[in-house]
mmCIF file of C-alpha atoms and ligand atoms in Angstrom:
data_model
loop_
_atom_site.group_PDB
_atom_site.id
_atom_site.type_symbol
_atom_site.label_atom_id
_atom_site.label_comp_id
_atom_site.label_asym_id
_atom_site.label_seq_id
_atom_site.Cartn_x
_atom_site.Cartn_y
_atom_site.Cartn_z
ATOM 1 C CA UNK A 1310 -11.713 18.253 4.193
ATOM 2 C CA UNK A 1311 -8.423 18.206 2.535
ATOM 3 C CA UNK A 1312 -6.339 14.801 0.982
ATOM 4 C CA UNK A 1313 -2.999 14.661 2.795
ATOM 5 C CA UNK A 1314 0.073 13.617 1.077
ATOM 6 C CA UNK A 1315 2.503 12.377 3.184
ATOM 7 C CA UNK A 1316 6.112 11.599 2.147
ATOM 8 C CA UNK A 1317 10.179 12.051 2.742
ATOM 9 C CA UNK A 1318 12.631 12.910 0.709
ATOM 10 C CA UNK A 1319 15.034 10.249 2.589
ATOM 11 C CA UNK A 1320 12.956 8.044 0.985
ATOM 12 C CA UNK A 1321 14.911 8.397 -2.120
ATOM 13 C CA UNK A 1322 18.459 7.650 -0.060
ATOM 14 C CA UNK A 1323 16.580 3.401 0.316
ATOM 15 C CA UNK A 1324 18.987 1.908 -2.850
ATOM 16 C CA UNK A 1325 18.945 -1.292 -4.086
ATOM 17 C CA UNK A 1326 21.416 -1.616 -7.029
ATOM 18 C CA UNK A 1327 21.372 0.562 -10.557
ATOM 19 C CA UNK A 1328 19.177 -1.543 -12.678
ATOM 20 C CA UNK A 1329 16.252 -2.501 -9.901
ATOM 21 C CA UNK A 1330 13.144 -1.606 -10.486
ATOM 22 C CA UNK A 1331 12.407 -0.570 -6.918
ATOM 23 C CA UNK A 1332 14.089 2.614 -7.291
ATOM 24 C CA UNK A 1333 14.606 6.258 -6.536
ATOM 25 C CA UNK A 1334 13.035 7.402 -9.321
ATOM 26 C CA UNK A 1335 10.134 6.116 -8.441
ATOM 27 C CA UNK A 1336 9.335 9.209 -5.441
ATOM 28 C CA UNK A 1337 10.455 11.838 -8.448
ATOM 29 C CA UNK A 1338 8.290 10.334 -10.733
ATOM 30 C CA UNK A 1339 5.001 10.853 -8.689
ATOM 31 C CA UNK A 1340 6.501 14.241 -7.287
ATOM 32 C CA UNK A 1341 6.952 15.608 -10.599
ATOM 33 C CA UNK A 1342 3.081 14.924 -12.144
ATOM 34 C CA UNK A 1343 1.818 16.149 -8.927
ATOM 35 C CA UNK A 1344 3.594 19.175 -9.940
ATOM 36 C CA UNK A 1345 2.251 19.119 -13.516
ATOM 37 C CA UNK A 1346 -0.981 18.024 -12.489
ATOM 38 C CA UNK A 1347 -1.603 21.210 -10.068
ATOM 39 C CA UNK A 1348 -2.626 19.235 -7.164
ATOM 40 C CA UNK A 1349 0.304 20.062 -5.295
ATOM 41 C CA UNK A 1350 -1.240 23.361 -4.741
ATOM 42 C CA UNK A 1351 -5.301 21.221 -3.681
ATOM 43 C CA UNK A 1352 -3.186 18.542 -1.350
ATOM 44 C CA UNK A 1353 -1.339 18.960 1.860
ATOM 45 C CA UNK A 1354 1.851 17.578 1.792
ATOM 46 C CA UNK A 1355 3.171 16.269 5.008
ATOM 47 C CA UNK A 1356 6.964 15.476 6.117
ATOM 48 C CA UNK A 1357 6.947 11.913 7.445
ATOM 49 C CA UNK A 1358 8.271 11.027 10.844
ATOM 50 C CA UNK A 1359 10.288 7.901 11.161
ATOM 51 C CA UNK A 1360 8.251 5.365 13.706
ATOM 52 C CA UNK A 1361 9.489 4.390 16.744
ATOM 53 C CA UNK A 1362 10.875 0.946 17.029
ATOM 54 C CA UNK A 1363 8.574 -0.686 19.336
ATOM 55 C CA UNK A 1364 6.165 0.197 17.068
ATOM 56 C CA UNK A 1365 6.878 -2.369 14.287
ATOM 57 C CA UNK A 1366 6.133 -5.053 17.270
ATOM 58 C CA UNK A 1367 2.754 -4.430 16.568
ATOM 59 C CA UNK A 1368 3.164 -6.036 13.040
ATOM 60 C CA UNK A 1369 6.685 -7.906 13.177
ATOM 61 C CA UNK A 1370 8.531 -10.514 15.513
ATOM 62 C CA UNK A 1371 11.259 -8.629 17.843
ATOM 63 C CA UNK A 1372 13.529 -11.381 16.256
ATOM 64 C CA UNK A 1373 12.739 -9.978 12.754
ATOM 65 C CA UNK A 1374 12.981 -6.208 13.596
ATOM 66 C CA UNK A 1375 16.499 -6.397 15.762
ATOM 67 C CA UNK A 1376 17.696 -8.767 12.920
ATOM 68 C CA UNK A 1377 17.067 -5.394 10.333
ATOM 69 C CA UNK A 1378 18.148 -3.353 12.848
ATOM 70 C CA UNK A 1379 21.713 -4.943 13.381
ATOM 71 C CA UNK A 1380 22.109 -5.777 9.310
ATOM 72 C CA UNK A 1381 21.579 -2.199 8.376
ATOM 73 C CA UNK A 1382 24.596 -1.511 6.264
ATOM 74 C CA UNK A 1383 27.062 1.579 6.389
ATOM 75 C CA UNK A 1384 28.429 0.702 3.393
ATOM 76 C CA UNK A 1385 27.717 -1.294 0.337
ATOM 77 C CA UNK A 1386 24.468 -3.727 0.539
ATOM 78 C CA UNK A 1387 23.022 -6.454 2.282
ATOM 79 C CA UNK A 1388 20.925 -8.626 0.769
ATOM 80 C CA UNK A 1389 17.383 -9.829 2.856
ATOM 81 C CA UNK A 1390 16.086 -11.788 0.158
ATOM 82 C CA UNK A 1391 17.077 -12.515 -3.137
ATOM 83 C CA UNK A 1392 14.982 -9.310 -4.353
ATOM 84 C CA UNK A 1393 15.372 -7.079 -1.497
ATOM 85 C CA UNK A 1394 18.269 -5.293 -0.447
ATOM 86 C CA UNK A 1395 19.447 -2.701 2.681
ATOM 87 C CA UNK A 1396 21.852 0.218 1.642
ATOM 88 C CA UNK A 1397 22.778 2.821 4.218
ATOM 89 C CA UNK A 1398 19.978 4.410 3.604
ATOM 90 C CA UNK A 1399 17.540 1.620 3.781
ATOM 91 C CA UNK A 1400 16.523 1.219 7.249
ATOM 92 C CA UNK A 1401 15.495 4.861 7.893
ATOM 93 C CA UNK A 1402 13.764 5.129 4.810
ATOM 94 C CA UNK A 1403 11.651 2.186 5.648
ATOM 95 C CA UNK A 1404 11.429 3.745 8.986
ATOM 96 C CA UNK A 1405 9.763 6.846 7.550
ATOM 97 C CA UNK A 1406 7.308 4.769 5.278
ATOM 98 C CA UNK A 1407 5.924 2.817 8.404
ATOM 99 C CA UNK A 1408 6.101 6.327 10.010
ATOM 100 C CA UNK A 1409 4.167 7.902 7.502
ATOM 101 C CA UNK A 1410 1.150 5.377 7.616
ATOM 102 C CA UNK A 1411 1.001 6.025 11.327
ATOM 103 C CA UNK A 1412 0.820 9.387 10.740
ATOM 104 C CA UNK A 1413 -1.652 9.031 8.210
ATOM 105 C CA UNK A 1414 -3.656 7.323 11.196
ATOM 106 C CA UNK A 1415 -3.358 10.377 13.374
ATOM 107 C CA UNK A 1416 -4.155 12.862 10.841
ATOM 108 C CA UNK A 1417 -7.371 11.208 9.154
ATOM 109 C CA UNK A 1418 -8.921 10.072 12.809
ATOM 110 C CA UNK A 1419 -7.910 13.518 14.395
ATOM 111 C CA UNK A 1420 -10.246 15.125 11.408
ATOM 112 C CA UNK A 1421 -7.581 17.366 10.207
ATOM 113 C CA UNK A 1422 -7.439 15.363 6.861
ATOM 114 C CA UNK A 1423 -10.180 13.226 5.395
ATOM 115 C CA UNK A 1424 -7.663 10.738 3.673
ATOM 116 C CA UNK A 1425 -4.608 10.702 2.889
ATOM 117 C CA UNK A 1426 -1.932 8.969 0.370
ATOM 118 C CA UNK A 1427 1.485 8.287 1.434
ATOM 119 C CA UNK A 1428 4.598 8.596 -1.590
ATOM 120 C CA UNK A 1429 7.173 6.219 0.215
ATOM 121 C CA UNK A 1430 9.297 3.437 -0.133
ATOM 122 C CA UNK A 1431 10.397 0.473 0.777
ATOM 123 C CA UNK A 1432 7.045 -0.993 -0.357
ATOM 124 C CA UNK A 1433 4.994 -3.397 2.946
ATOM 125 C CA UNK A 1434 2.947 -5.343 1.427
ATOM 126 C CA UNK A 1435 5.115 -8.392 0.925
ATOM 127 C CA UNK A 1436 6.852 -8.097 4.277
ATOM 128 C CA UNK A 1437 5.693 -10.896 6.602
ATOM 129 C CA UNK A 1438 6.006 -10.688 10.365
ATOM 130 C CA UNK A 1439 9.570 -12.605 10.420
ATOM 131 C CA UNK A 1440 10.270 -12.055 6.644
ATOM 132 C CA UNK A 1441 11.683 -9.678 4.134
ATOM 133 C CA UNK A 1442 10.253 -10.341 0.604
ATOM 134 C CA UNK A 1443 9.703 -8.618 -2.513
ATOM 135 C CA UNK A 1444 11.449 -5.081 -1.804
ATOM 136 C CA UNK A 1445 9.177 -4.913 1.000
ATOM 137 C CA UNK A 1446 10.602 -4.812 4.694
ATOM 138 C CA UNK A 1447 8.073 -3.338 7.080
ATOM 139 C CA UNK A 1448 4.472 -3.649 6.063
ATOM 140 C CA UNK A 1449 3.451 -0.265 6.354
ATOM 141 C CA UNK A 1450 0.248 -0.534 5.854
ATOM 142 C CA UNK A 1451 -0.580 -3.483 8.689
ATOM 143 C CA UNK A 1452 1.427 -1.552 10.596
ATOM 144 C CA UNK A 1453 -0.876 1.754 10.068
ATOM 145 C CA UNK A 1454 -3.905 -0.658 10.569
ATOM 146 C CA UNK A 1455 -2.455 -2.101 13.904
ATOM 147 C CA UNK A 1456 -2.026 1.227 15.374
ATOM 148 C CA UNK A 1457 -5.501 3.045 14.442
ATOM 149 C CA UNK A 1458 -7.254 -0.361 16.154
ATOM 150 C CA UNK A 1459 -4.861 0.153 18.837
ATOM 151 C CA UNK A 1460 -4.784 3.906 19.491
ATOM 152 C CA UNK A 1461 -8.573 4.681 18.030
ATOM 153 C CA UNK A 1462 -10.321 1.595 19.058
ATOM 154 C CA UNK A 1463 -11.758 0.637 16.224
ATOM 155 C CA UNK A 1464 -13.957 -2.789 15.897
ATOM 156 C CA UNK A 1465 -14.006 -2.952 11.458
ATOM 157 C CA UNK A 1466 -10.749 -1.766 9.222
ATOM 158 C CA UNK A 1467 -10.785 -3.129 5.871
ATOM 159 C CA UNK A 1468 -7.746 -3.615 3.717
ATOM 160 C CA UNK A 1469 -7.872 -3.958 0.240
ATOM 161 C CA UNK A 1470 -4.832 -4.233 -2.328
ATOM 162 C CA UNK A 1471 -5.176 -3.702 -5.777
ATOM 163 C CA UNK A 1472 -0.899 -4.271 -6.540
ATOM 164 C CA UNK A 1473 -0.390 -6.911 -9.242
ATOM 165 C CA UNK A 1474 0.790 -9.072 -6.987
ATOM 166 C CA UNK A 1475 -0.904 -10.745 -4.120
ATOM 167 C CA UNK A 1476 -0.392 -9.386 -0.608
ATOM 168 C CA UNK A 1477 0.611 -11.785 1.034
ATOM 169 C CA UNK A 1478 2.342 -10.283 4.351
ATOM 170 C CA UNK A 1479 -0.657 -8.100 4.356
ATOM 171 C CA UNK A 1480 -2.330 -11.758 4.859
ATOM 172 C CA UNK A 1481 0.075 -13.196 7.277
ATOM 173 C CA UNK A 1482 -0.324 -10.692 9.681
ATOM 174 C CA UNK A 1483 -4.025 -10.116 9.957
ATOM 175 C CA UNK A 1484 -4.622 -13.964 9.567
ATOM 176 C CA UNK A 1485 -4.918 -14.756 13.098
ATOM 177 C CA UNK A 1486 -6.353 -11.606 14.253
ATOM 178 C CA UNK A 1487 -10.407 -10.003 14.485
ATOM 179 C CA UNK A 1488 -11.633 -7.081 13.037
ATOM 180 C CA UNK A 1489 -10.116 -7.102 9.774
ATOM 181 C CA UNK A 1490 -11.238 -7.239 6.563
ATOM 182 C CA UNK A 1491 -8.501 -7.958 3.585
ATOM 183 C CA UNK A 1492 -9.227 -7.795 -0.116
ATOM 184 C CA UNK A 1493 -6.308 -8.358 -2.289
ATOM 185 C CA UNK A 1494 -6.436 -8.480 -6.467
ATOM 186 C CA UNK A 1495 -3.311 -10.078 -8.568
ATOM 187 C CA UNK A 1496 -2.395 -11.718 -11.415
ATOM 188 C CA UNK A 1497 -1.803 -15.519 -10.984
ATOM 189 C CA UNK A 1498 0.107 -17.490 -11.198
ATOM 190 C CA UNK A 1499 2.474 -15.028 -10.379
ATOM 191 C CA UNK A 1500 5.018 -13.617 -7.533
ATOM 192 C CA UNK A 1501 5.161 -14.042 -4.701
ATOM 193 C CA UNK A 1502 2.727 -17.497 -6.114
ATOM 194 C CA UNK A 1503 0.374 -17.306 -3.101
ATOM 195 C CA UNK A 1504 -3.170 -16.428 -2.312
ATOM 196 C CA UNK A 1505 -5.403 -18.947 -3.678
ATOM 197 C CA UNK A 1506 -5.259 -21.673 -1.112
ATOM 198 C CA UNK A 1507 -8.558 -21.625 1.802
ATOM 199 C CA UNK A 1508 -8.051 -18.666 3.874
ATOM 200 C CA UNK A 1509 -10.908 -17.713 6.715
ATOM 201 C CA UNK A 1510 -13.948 -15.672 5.591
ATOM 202 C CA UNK A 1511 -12.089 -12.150 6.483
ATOM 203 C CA UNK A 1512 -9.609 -12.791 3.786
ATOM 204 C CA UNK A 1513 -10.442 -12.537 0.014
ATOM 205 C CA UNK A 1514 -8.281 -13.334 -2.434
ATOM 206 C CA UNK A 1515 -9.265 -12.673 -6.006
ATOM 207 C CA UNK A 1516 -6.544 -14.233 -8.526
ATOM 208 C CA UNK A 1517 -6.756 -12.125 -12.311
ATOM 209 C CA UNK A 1518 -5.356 -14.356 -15.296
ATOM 210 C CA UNK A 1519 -2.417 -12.441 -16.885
ATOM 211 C CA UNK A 1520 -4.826 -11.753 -19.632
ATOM 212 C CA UNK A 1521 -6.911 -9.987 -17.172
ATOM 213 C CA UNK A 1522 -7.985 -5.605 -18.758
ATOM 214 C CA UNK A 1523 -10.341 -3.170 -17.154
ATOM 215 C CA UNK A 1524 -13.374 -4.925 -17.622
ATOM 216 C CA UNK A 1525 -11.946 -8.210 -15.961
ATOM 217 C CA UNK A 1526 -11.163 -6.332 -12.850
ATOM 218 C CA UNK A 1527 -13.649 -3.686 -12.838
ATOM 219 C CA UNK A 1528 -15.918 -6.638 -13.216
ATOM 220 C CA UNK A 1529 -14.040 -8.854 -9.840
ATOM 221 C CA UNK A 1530 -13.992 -5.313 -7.908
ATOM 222 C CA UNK A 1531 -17.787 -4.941 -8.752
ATOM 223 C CA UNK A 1532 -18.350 -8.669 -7.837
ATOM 224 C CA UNK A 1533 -16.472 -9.223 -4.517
ATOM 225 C CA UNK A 1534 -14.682 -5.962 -2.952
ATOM 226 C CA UNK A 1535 -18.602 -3.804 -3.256
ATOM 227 C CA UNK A 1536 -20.490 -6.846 -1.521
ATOM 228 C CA UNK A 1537 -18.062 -7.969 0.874
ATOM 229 C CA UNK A 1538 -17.261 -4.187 2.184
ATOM 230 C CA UNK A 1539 -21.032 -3.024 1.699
ATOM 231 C CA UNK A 1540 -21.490 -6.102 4.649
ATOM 232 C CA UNK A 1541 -18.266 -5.308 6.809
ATOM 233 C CA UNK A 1542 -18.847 -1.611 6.978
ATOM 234 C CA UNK A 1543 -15.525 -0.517 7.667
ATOM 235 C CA UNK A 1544 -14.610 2.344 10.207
ATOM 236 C CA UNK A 1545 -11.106 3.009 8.274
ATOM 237 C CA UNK A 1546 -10.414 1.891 4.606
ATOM 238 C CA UNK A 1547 -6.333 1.433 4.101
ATOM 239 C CA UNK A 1548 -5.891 0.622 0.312
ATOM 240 C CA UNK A 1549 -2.171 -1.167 -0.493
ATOM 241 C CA UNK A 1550 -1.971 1.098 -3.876
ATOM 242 C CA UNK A 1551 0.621 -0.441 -6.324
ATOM 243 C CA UNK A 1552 0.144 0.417 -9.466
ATOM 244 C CA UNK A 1553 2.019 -2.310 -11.554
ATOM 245 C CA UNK A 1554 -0.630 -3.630 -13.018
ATOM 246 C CA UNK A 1555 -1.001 -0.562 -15.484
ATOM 247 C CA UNK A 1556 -0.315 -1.885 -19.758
ATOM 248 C CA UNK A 1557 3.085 0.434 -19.557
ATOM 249 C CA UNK A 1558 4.415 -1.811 -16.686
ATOM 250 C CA UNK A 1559 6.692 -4.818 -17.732
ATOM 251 C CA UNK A 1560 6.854 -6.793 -14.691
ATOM 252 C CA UNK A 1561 3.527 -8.153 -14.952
ATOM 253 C CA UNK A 1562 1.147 -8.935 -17.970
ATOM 254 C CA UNK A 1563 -2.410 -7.498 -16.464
ATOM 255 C CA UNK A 1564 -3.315 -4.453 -18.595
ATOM 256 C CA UNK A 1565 -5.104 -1.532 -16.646
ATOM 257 C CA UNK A 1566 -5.551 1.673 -17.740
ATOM 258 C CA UNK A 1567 -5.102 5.481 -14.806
ATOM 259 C CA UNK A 1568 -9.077 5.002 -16.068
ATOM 260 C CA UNK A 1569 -8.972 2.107 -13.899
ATOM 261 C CA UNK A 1570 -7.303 3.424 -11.280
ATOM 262 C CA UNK A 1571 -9.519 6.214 -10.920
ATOM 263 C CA UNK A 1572 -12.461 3.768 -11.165
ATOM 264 C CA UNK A 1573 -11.746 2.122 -8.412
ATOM 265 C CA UNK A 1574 -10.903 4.633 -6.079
ATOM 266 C CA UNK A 1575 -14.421 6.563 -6.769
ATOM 267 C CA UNK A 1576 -15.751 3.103 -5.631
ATOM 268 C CA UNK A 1577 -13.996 2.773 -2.775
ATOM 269 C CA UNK A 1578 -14.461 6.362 -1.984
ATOM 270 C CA UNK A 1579 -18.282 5.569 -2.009
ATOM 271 C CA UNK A 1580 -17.983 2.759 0.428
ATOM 272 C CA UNK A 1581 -15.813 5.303 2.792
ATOM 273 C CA UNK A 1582 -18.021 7.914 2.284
ATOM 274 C CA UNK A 1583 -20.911 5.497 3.346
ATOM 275 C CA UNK A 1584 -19.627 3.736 6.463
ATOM 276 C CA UNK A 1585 -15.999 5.545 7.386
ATOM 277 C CA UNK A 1586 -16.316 8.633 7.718
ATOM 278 C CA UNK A 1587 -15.203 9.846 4.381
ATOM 279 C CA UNK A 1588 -11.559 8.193 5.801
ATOM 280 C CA UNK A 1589 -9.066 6.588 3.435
ATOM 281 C CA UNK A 1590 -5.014 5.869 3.949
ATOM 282 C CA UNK A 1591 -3.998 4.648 1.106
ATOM 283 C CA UNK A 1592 -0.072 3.303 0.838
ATOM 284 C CA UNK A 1593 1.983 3.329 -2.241
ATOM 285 C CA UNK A 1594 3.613 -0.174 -3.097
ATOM 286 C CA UNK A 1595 4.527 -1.048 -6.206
ATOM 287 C CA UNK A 1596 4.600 0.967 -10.007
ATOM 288 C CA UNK A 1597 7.867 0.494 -11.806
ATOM 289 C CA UNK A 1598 6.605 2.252 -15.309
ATOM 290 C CA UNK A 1599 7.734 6.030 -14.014
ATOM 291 C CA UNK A 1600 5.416 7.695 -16.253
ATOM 292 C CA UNK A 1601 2.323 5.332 -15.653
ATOM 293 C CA UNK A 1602 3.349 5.559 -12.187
ATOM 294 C CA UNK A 1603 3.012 9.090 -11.855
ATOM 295 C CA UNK A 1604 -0.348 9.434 -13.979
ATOM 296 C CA UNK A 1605 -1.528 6.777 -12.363
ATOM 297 C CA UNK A 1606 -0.763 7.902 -8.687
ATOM 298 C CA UNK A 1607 -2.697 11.286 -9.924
ATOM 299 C CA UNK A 1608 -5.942 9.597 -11.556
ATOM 300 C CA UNK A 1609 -5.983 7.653 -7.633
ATOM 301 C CA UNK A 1610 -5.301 11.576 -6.009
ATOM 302 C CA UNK A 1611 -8.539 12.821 -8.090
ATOM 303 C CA UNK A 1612 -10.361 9.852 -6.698
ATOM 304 C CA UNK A 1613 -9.908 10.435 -2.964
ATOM 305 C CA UNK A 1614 -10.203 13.793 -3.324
ATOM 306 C CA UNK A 1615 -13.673 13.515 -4.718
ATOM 307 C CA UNK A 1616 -16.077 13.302 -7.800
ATOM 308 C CA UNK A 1617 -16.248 17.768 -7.166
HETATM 309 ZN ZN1 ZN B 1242 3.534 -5.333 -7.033
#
């Protein structure tokens, strides 16, 4: 079965001031190698739908989401956190982006996709239930995860992040709750400065020193992710894909290679393959380098789509 892409262009209209990193260019950057890669013409690509409102309740306080709702700006910015910004165009983008992991859900259980990879921004994986952090706003793929346990009924979803920087809204929402399993790699001590305190056996946090290069992580991925998912046996594998911890990428020192990123995607395809069905969502978050971005995002494409 086919990889679906998922995406928006009003996901380029979310604008947080000319020099962030978090920007535009990011969703052109990833468009245009999947041009020059060819796999536009292997993938599926899918127009996102924004997701309802009630929806983000499954993930968020009411308090939190009415408080986005009623800030969304028609002009100018306002500022959520010190990093993270709504323009007018903000809240439906992030709208689509939790929209687009739902659909994502719906496509991959429904069997018309076997995974699928969703181009969208804001970012999630920062995003607590009552807080805005780190250009993230909804966390998309909690959200996604919420919904298939929800809708599908399914007992085992594992979560695993392999962003530069530790998930930790990912963490505060599936803290308290059963039948998740959350994997998260990141350099430390780093933003947001969280994930190594005692956290219950579903959640594993595995801190990289900034010196950290393939073999360091290939060799933490091989250590903890392979065991620990080999004795969850997930139904659905969501992976929080931010690719910021590529060499090219300046906001953080960890030094992967697309090698790596293709690495560990053929690993976690294995473990899908094995115990889910063949299904993977797998959520863009962050990648600031455009060009490592975009090769990046392709080397993690050729992974889901298979070793073939
Ligand atoms: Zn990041």
């Amino acid at each position: 079965m086919p990889l679906g892409i998922i995406s928006h262009t009003d996901c380029s209209a979310h604008m947080m001031g000319e020099f962030h990193p978090e920007a535009p260019a990011r969703m052109a950057a990833i468009q245009d190698q999947l041009v020059s890669s060819g796999l536009d013409f292997v993938v599926r690509q899918y127009d996102a739908e924004p997701i309802e409102k009630a929806m983000l309740e499954l993930c968020h306080d009411s308090e939190y989401v009415d408080f986005v709702f009623t800030h969304s700006p028609t002009e100018g910015i306002f500022k959520l956190d010190p990093d993270t910004s709504m323009s007018p165009g903000t809240l439906r983008a992030a709208l689509l982006a939790a929209g687009a992991a739902v659909d994502a859900v719906d496509l991959v259980m429904e069997g018309e996709i076997s995974s699928a990879f969703c181009a969208t921004r804001p970012p999630g994986h920062h995003a607590e239930r009552n807080r805005a952090m780190g250009f993230c706003i909804f966390n998309n793929v909690a959200i996604a995860a919420a919904y298939a346990k929800q809708k599908y009924g399914l007992d085992r979803i594992a979560i695993v992040d392999f962003d530069v920087h530790h998930g930790n809204g990912t963490e505060d929402i599936v803290l308290d709750r059963q039948g998740y399993l959350f994997l998260s790699t990141f350099q430390h001590p780093f933003y947001p400065f969280s994930g190594t305190g005692p956290t219950p056996p579903h959640i594993v946090n595995s801190p990289l020193p900034a010196s950290a290069d393939s073999s360091v992580f290939r060799h933490t991925i091989e250590q903890t992710w392979i065991p620990e998912l080999e004795n969850f046996r997930p139904e659905l594998l969501f992976i929080s894909a931010g690719f910021d911890a590529h060499w090219e990428d300046e906001i953080s020192q960890v030094c992967l290679e697309e090698q790596d990123y293709r690495w560990v995607t053929d690993v976690l395809k294995d473990i899908a393959d094995k115990y889910s069905s063949g299904r993977i969502i797998s959520v863009l978050e962050g990648g600031y380098a455009l060009g490592a971005l975009g090769r990046s995002v392709v080397a993690h494409l050729h992974g889901l789509i298979g070793r073939e």
